[in-house]
mmCIF file of C-alpha atoms in Angstrom:
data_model
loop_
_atom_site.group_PDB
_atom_site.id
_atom_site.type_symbol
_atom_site.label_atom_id
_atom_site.label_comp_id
_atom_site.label_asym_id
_atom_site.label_seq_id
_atom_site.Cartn_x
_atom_site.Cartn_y
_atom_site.Cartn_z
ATOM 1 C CA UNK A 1 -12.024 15.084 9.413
ATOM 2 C CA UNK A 2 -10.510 13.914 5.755
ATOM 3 C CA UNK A 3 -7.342 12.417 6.367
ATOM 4 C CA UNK A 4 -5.101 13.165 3.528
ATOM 5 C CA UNK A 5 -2.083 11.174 5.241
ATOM 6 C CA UNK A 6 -2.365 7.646 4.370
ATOM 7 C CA UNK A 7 -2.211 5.568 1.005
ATOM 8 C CA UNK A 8 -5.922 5.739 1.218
ATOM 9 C CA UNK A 9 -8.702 7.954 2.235
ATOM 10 C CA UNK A 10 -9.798 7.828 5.779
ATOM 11 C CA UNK A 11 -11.284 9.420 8.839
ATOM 12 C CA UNK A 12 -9.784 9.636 11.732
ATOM 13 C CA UNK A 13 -11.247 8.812 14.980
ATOM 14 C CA UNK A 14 -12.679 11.159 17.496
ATOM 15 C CA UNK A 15 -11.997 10.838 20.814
ATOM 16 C CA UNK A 16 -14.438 7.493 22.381
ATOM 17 C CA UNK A 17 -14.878 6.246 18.701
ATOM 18 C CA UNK A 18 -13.068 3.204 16.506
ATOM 19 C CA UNK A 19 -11.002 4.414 14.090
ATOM 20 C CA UNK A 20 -13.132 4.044 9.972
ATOM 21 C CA UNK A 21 -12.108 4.103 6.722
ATOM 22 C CA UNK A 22 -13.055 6.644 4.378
ATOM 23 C CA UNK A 23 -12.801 3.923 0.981
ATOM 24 C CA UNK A 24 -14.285 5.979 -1.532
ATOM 25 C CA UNK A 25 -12.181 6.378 -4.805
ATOM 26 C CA UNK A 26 -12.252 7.760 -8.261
ATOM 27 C CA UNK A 27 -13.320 4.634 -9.884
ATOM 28 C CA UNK A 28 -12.362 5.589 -13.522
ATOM 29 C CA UNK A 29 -10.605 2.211 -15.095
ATOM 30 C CA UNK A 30 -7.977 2.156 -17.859
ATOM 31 C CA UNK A 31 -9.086 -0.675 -20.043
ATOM 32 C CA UNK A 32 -7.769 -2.543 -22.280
ATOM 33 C CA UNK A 33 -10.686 -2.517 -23.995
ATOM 34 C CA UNK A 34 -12.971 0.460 -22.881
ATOM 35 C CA UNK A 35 -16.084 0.258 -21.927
ATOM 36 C CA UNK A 36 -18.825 1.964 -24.125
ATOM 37 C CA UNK A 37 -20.944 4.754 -21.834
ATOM 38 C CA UNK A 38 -18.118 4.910 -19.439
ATOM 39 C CA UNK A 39 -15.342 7.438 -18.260
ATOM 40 C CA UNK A 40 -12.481 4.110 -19.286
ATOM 41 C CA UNK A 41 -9.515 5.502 -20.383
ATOM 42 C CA UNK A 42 -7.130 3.250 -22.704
ATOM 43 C CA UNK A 43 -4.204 1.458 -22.246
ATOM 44 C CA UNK A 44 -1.394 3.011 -23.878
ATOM 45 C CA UNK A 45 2.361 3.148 -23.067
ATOM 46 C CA UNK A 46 3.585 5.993 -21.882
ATOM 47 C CA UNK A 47 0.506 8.242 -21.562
ATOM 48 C CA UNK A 48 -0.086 7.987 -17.486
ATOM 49 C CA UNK A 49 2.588 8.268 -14.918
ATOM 50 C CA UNK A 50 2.049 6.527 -11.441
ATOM 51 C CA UNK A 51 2.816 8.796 -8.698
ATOM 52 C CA UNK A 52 3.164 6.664 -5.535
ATOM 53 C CA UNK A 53 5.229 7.526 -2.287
ATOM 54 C CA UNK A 54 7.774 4.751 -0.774
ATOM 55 C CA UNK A 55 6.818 5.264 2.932
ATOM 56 C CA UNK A 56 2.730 4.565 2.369
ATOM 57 C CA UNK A 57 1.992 0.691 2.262
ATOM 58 C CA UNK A 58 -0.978 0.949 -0.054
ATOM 59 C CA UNK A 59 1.147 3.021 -2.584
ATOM 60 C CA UNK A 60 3.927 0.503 -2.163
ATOM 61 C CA UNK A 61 1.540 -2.344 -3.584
ATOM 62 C CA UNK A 62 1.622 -0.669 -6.809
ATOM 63 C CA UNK A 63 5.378 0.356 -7.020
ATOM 64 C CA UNK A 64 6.003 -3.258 -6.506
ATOM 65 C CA UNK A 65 3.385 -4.995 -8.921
ATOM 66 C CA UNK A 66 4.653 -2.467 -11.241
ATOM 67 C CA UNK A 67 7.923 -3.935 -11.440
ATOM 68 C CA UNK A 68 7.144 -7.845 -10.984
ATOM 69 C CA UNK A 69 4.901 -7.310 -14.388
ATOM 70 C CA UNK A 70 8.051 -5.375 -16.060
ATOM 71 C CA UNK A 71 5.938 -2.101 -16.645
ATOM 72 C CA UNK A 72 8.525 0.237 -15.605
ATOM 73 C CA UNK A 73 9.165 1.738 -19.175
ATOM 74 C CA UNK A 74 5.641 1.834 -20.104
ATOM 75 C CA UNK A 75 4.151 3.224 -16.993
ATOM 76 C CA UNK A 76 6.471 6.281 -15.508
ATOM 77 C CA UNK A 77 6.807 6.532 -11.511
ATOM 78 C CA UNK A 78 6.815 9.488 -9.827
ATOM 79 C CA UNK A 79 7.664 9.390 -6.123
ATOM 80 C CA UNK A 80 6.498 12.106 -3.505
ATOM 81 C CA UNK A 81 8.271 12.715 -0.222
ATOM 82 C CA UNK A 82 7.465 10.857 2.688
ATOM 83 C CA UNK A 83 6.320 14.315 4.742
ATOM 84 C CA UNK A 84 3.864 16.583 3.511
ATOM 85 C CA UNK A 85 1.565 19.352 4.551
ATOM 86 C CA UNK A 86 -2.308 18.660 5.365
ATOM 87 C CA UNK A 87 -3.391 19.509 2.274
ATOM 88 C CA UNK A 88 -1.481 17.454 -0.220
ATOM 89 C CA UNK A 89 1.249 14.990 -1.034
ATOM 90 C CA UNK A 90 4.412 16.883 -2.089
ATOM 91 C CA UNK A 91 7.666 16.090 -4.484
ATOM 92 C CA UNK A 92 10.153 17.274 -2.126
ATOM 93 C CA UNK A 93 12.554 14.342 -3.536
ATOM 94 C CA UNK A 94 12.503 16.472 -6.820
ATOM 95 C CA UNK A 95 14.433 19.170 -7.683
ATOM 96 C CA UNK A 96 12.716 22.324 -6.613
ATOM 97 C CA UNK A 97 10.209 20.229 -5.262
ATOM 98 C CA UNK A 98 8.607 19.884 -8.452
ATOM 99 C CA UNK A 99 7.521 16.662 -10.353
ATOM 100 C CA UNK A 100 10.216 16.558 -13.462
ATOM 101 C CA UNK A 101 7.226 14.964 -15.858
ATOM 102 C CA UNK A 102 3.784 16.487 -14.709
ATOM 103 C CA UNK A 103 5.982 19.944 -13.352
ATOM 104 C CA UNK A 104 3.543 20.231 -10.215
ATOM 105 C CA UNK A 105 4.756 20.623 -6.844
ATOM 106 C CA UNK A 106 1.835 18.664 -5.115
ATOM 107 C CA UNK A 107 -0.097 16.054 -6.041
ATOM 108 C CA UNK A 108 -3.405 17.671 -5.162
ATOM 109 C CA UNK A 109 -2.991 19.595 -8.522
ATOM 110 C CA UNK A 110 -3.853 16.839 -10.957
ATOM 111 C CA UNK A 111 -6.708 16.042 -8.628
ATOM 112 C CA UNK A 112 -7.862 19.520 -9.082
ATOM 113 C CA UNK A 113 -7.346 19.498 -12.818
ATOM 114 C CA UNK A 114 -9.716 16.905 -13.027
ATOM 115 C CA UNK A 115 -12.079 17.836 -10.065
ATOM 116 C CA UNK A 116 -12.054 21.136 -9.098
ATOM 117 C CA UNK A 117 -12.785 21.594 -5.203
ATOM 118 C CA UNK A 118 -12.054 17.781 -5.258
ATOM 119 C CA UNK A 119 -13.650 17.165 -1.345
ATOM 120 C CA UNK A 120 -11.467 14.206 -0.328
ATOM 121 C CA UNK A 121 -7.954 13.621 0.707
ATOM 122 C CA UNK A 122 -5.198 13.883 -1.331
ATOM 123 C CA UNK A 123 -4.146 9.920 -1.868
ATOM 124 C CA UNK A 124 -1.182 7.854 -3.310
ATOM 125 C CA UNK A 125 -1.249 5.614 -5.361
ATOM 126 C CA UNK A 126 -2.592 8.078 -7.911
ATOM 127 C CA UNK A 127 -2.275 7.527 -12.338
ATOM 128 C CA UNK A 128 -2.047 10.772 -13.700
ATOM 129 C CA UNK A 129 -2.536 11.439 -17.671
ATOM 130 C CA UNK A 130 0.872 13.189 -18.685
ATOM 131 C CA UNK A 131 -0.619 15.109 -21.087
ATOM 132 C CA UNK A 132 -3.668 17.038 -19.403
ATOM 133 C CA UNK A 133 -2.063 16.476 -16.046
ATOM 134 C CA UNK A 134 -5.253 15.647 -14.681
ATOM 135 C CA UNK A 135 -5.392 12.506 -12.549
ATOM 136 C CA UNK A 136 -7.531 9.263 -13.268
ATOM 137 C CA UNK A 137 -7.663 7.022 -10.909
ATOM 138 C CA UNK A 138 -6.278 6.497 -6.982
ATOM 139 C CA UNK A 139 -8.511 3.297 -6.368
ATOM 140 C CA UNK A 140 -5.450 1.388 -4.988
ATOM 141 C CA UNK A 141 -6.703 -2.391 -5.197
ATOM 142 C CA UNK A 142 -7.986 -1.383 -8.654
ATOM 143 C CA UNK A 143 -5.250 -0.100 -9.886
ATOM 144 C CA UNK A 144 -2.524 -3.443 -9.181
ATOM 145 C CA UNK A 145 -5.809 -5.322 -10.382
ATOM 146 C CA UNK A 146 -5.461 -3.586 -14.130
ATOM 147 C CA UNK A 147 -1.965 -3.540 -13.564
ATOM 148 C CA UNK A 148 -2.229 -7.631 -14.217
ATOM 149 C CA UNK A 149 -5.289 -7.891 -16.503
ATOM 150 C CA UNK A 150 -5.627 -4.699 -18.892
ATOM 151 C CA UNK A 151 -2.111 -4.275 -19.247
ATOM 152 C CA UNK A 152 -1.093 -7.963 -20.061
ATOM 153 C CA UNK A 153 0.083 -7.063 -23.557
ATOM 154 C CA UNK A 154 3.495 -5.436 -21.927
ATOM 155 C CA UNK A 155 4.542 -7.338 -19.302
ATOM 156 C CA UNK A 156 7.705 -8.886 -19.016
ATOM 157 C CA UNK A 157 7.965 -12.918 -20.819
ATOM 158 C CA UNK A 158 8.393 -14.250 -17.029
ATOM 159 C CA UNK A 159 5.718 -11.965 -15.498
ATOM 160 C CA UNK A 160 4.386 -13.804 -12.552
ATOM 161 C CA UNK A 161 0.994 -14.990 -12.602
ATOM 162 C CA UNK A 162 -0.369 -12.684 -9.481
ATOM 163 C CA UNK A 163 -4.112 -13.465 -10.215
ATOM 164 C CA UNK A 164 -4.263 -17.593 -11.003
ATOM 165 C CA UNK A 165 -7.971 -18.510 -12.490
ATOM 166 C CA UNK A 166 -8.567 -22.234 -9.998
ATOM 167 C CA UNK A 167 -7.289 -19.725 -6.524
ATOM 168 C CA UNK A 168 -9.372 -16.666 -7.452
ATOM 169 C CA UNK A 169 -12.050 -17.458 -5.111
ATOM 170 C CA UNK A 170 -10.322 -18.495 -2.158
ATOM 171 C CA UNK A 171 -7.570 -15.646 -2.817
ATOM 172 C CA UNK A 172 -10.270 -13.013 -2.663
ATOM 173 C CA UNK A 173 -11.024 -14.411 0.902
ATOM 174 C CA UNK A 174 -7.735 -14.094 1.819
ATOM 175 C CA UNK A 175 -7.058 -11.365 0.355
ATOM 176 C CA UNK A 176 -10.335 -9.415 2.384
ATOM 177 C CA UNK A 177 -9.441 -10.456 5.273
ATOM 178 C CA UNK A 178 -5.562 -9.617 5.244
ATOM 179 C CA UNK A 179 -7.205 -6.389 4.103
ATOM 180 C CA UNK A 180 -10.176 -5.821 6.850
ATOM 181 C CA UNK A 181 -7.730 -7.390 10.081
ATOM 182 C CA UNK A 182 -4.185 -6.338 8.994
ATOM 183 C CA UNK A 183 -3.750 -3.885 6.666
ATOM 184 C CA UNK A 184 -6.528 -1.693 8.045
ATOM 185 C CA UNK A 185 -6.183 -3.633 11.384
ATOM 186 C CA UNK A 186 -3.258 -1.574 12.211
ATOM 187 C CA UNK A 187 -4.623 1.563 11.904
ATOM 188 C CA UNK A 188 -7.456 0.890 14.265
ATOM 189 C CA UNK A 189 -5.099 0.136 16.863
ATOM 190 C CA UNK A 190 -3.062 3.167 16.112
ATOM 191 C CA UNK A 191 -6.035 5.256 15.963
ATOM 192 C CA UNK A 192 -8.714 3.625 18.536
ATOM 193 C CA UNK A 193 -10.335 6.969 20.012
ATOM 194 C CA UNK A 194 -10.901 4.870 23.214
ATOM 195 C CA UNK A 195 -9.098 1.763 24.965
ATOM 196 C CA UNK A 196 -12.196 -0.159 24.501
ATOM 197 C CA UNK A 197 -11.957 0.394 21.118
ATOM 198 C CA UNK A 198 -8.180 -0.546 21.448
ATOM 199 C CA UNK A 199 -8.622 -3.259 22.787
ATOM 200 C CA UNK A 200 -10.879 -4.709 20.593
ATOM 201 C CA UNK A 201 -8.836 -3.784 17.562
ATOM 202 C CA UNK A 202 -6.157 -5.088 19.095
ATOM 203 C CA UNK A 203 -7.642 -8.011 19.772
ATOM 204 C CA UNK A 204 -8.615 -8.405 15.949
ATOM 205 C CA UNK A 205 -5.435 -7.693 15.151
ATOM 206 C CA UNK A 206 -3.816 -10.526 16.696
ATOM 207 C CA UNK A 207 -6.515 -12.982 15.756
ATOM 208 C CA UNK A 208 -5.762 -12.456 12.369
ATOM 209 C CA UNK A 209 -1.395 -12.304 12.810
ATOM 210 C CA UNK A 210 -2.035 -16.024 14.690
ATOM 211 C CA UNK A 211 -3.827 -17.354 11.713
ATOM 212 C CA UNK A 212 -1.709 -16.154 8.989
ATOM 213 C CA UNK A 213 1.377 -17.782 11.197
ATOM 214 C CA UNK A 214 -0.180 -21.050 11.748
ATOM 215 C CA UNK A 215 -1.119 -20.762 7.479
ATOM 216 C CA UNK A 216 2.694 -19.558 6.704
ATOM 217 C CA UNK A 217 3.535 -22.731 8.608
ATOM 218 C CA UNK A 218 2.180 -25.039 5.545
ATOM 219 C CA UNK A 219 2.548 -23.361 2.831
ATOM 220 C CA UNK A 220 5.824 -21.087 1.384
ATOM 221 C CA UNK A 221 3.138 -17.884 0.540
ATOM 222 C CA UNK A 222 0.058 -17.497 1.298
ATOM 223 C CA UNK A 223 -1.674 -19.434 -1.955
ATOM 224 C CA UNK A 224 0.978 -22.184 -1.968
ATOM 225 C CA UNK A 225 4.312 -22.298 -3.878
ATOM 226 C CA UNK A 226 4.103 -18.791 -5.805
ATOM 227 C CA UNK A 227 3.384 -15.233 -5.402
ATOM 228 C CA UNK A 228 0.205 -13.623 -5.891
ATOM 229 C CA UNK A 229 -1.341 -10.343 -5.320
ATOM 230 C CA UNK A 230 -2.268 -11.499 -2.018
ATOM 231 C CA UNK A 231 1.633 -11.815 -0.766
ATOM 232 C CA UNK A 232 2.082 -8.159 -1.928
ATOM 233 C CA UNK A 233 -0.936 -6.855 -0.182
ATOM 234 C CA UNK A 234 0.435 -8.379 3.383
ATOM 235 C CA UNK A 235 4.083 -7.829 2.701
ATOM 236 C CA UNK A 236 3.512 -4.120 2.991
ATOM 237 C CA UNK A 237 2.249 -4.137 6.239
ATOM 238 C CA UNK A 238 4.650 -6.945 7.424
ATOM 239 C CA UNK A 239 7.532 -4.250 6.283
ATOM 240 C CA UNK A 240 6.268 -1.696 8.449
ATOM 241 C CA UNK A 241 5.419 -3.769 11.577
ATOM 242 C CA UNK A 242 8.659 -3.244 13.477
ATOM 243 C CA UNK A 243 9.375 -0.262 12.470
ATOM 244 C CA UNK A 244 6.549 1.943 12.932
ATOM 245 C CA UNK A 245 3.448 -0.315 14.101
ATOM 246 C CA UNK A 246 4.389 -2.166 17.130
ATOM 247 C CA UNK A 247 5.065 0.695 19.038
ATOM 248 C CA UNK A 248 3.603 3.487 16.990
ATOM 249 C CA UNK A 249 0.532 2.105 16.394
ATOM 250 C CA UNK A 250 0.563 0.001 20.081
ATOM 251 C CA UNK A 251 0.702 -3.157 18.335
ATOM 252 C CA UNK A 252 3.071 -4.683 20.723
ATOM 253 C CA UNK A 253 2.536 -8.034 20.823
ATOM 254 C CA UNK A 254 4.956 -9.647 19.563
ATOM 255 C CA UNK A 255 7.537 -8.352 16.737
ATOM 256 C CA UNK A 256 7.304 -9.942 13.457
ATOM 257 C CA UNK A 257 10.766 -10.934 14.074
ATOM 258 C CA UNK A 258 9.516 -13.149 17.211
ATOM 259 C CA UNK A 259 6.934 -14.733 14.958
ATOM 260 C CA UNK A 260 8.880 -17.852 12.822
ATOM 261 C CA UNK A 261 6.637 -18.174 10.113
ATOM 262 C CA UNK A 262 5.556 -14.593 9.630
ATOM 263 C CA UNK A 263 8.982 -13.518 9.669
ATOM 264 C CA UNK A 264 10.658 -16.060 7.671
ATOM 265 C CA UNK A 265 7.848 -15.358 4.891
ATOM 266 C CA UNK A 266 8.495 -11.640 4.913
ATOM 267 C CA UNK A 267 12.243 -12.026 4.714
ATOM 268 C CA UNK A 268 11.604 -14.174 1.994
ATOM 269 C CA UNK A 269 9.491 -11.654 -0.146
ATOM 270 C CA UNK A 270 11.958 -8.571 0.982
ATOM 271 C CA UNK A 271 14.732 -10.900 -0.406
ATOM 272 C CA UNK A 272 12.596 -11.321 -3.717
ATOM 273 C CA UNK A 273 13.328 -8.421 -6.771
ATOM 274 C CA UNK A 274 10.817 -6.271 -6.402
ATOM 275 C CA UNK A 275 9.871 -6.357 -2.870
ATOM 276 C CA UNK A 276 13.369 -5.194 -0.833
ATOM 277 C CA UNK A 277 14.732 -2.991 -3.352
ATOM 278 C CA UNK A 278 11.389 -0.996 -3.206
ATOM 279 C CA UNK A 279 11.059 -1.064 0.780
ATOM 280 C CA UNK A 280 12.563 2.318 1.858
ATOM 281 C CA UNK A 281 12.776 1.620 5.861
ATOM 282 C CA UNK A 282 13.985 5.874 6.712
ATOM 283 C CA UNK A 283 10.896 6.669 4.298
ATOM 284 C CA UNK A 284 8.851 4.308 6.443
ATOM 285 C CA UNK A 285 9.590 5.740 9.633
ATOM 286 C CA UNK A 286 10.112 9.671 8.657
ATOM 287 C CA UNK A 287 6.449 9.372 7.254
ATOM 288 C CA UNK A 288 4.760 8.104 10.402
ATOM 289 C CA UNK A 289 6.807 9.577 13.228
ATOM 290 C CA UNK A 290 6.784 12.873 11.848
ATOM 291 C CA UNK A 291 3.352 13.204 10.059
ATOM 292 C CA UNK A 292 1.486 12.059 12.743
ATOM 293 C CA UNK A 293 1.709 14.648 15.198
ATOM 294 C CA UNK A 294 -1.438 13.703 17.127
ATOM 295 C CA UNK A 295 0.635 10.419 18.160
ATOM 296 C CA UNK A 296 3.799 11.619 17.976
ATOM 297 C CA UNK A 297 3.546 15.357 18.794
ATOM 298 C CA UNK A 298 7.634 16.131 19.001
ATOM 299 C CA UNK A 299 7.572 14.192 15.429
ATOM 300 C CA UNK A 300 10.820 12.680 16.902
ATOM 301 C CA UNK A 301 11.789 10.005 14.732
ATOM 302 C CA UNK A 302 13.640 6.708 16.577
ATOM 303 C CA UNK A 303 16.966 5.631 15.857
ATOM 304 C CA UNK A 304 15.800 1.580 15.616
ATOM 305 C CA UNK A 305 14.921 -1.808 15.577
ATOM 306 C CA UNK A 306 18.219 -2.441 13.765
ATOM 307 C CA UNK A 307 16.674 -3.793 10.295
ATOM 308 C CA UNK A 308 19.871 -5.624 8.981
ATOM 309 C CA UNK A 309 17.711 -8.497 10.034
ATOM 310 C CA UNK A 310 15.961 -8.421 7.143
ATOM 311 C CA UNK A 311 18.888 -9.632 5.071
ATOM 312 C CA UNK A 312 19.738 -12.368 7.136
ATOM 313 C CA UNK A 313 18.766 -16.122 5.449
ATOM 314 C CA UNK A 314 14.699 -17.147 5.279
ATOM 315 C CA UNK A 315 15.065 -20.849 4.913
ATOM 316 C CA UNK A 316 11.689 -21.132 3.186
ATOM 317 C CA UNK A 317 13.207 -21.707 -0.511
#
């Protein structure tokens, strides 16, 4: 069935099958410059809001490239609770659970403003326009794309160069494979419909964690001695991993924390404006445990890990 739970659309598995993706997104762009015979939309400060919940990784990406480019006051956030029904992501962190820009109480309404009887799930990150309400986009690796290129004009003096032209091509390569093994990796593992499924998602899994560890070991992030959209793209995942995938999900390894480089990088990044102050570890957890009642049917919500860890000194300056 649509899964309306996650950053991202996706099907869950069915009992004896491997967990898939549902990646199909409304692909409109806001341009800089828009595209004649298309659907673009223009850049323009303060016309879309970006409505993207703190406990889903792939909505995360976005609240932190927002704030590394210094777009806050030209592109407003809006921030749904980390539970929600089947049918929509909901702003119960509002008052009278009710977004205090767009005034809707789920998120599912600007979808439907724009595409009425919209078929998919209901997905964060999402850029609404303020003024018809009507959403534009939710393709997430799209949207922290534009974020850098069409809306260069406003960021901050001492924006970071995410996207550097002589590591494009071997950051897309990283990047697609952080994406394929570890970002979606976890999910398979969490939602394997059979252990031979499991186990060979697991197996990916840890393939992939081994590699980025022995890469972490040369290198401060993963394209050398700066951050790029690839370090924001893993950190989300790396946030979770204690907390929710290694024994959620059956990850179980290892914990990040028993992985040097790994953890020492993440630290790092948490440490980093940006990253930490917009990791929200009780989001995390009350989104996971509690939504996912097929793996957690009591929606009982643990206590730990203790995550004052993350704070403590990364010694990869």
């Amino acid at each position: 069935m649509e899964n309306p739970e996650h950053g991202t659309p996706g099907v869950y598995s069915a009992k004896g099958k491997a967990f898939e993706r549902d990646s199909r997104y409304i692909t409109t762009r806001i341009m800089a410059e828009p595209r004649e015979g298309t659907d673009d939309y223009p850049v323009e400060p303060g016309r879309y809001r970006l409505i993207a919940a703190m406990a889903c990784p792939w909505a995360n990406r976005s609240i932190i490239v927002r704030e590394l480019l210094g777009l806050e006051d030209v592109i407003s956030l809006g921030k749904p609770g980390p539970t929600h029904d089947q049918d929509s992501w909901t702003f119960d962190l509002d008052e009278d659970g009710v977004d205090p820009v767009l005034r809707i109480p789920r998120l599912k309404d600007a979808y439907e403003k724009r595409f009425p009887g919209y078929p998919r799930g209901i997905t964060v990150p999402a850029i609404v326009e303020i003024a018809t309400g009507e959403v534009v986009t939710n393709d997430f690796a799209q949207i922290t794309e534009d974020f850098f290129f069409q809306w260069r004009e406003h960021h901050k003096p001492d924006a970071p160069n995410l996207w550097p032209d002589d590591l494009r091509e071997e950051m897309e390569t990283v990047m697609e494979r952080v994406y394929t093994e570890v970002n979606n990796g976890v999910y398979r593992c969490g939602f394997a419909g059979s252990q031979e499924a499991y186990d060979e998602a697991y197996d990916r899994l840890w393939t992939a964690m081994d590699w980025l560890e022995e890469r972490l070991g040369e290198r401060r992030y993963l394209m050398g001695d700066a951050i790029t959209e690839a370090d924001v793209r893993l950190f989300t995942t790396l946030a979770r991993f204690d907390a929710v995938y290694h024994g959620h999900f059956k990850c179980n390894r290892q914990k990040l924390s028993e992985m040097p480089n790994l953890w020492g990088y993440a630290r790092d990044l948490f440490q980093t404006p940006g990253f930490g102050n917009n990791t929200d570890f009780e989001q995390i957890k009350a989104h996971y445990y509690v939504v996912h009642t097929d793996l957690n049917p009591l929606s009982i919500v643990p206590k730990g890990p203790d995550l004052e860890n993350w704070h403590t000194p990364h010694g990869r300056g």
